Amino acid sequence: MPTHSLHALRAFACALLLAAVPMLAAAKGEVNDLFAAGANVSVDRPVTGDAMLAGGTVEVRAPVSDRVRVAGGDVMVDSTIGGKVLAAGGNVTIGPEAVIGGDARVYAGDAQVDGRIEGNLHVSAGKVSINGQVRGDVVVRAGSVELGRDARIGGLLRYTGAELRRDEGAVVGGAVIHDAEARESRKYTIQGPGRASGVFFFVLELVVGALLLRFAPNFSARAADRTADSPASMVGLGFVVLVMLPVVFILLCILIIGIPFALALGAAVPVILLLSFALAVLGLAHRLPAMFRQAEPLHVSGQLAWFAIALAAVLVVGTVPVLGWLVMALFLLAGLGAFTLEIRRRRTGGPSSGGAPAGRPIAA
């Protein structure tokens, strides 16, 4: 797949996931570190620390003292940023009022850079337009690259697999390097095994999801709804459980009588993690029919189809550097927390708080 098509696909997958995320925080008043997510997120008050933002439409119009990590369908950064910027989305714009103190990395369908970047700029997109200032180097992977009249690049310009259109007024201080063939060759050589393992993981989780839907429909529906309805609390619980697992394993090994239990726990952990990730993806899959104005499926085959779509979206986002690892970790932790709570509920016979809501189809 061409590089620009891959990043357009990543951007769509990001938008799909973010459209299913409920509002978690609002950016009101001066804050230290800010985490905000929702359909529309706007930062219009100063942030004295880092900012991590996600939403359908995300705008950063107030100063942020440190780093900014942002993902969304439409992303606008148009203020002073003290540190680095990582932005991923369908459309990403570094506005004319933006001053970024560190490096900037952009992954998008369309990327527009009109502001000033004191460090280096790395862009992977379908289309890239630069009409601002970059003090360092610019590295671009895109279908097309356009340098406007006001483009000023202090270092070199390296672009891969792209058509370059350069206005006569654009200035590049260093060399202009087009190395499509060499870099594409290295990219496919390096990423080949990674892609193969990604396909294997997709098939494996698809099988896990099918088994859950077929043989444990009530359990999977309740646990999945926990991840969708209370993602923050499930992530927190999942983190605690993940930290405690090696502690319990070591304690069992210390006790001679506990060694068989330690071995059993060690064998069970990979299975539990696979199940946990699948449960979190099921939580996303439960939201997708409503997003696309479709009726919720009544049969396992229909539920599995939505699960496959959700799983593909999560794994595509998982290929985005930094952001991808964060998303995968959050899904795993949320699923682990929900898995733990549902196991506890079944063992104690407690009420199904946060279980499958009335009217949700549960296949037998």
XYZ file of N, CA and C in Angstrom, residues 5 15 68 94 109 129 161 206 236 278 285 290 292 306-307 316 328:
51
model
N -1.558 6.528 1.171
C -2.825 5.818 1.367
C -2.892 5.214 2.764
N -10.333 8.814 13.378
C -11.614 9.507 13.465
C -12.725 8.560 13.897
N 2.453 18.720 23.267
C 1.063 18.530 22.853
C 0.969 17.251 22.035
N -1.297 23.350 11.114
C -0.474 24.174 12.009
C -0.703 25.605 11.555
N -4.390 12.796 6.625
C -4.783 12.699 5.229
C -4.288 13.924 4.487
N 1.111 20.632 2.525
C 1.335 22.004 2.068
C 2.094 22.751 3.154
N 8.483 9.378 -2.149
C 7.299 8.967 -2.890
C 6.343 10.099 -3.157
N -9.776 -12.117 16.055
C -11.072 -12.372 15.429
C -11.630 -13.717 15.893
N -8.050 2.214 34.887
C -7.389 2.276 36.191
C -7.327 0.928 36.874
N -9.879 -8.327 23.396
C -11.081 -8.591 22.602
C -12.319 -7.968 23.240
N -17.204 -2.051 19.309
C -18.111 -2.614 18.300
C -19.573 -2.389 18.668
N -24.904 2.233 16.093
C -25.603 3.499 16.326
C -24.919 4.649 15.602
N -23.403 4.548 12.781
C -23.724 4.458 11.356
C -25.229 4.300 11.113
N -19.290 -6.467 12.977
C -18.970 -5.185 13.612
C -17.697 -5.291 14.447
N -17.505 -6.445 15.079
C -16.270 -6.659 15.840
C -15.059 -6.585 14.917
N -5.233 -0.498 12.923
C -4.686 0.514 12.017
C -4.154 1.693 12.814
N -3.448 1.098 21.971
C -3.451 -0.347 22.217
C -3.379 -0.644 23.715
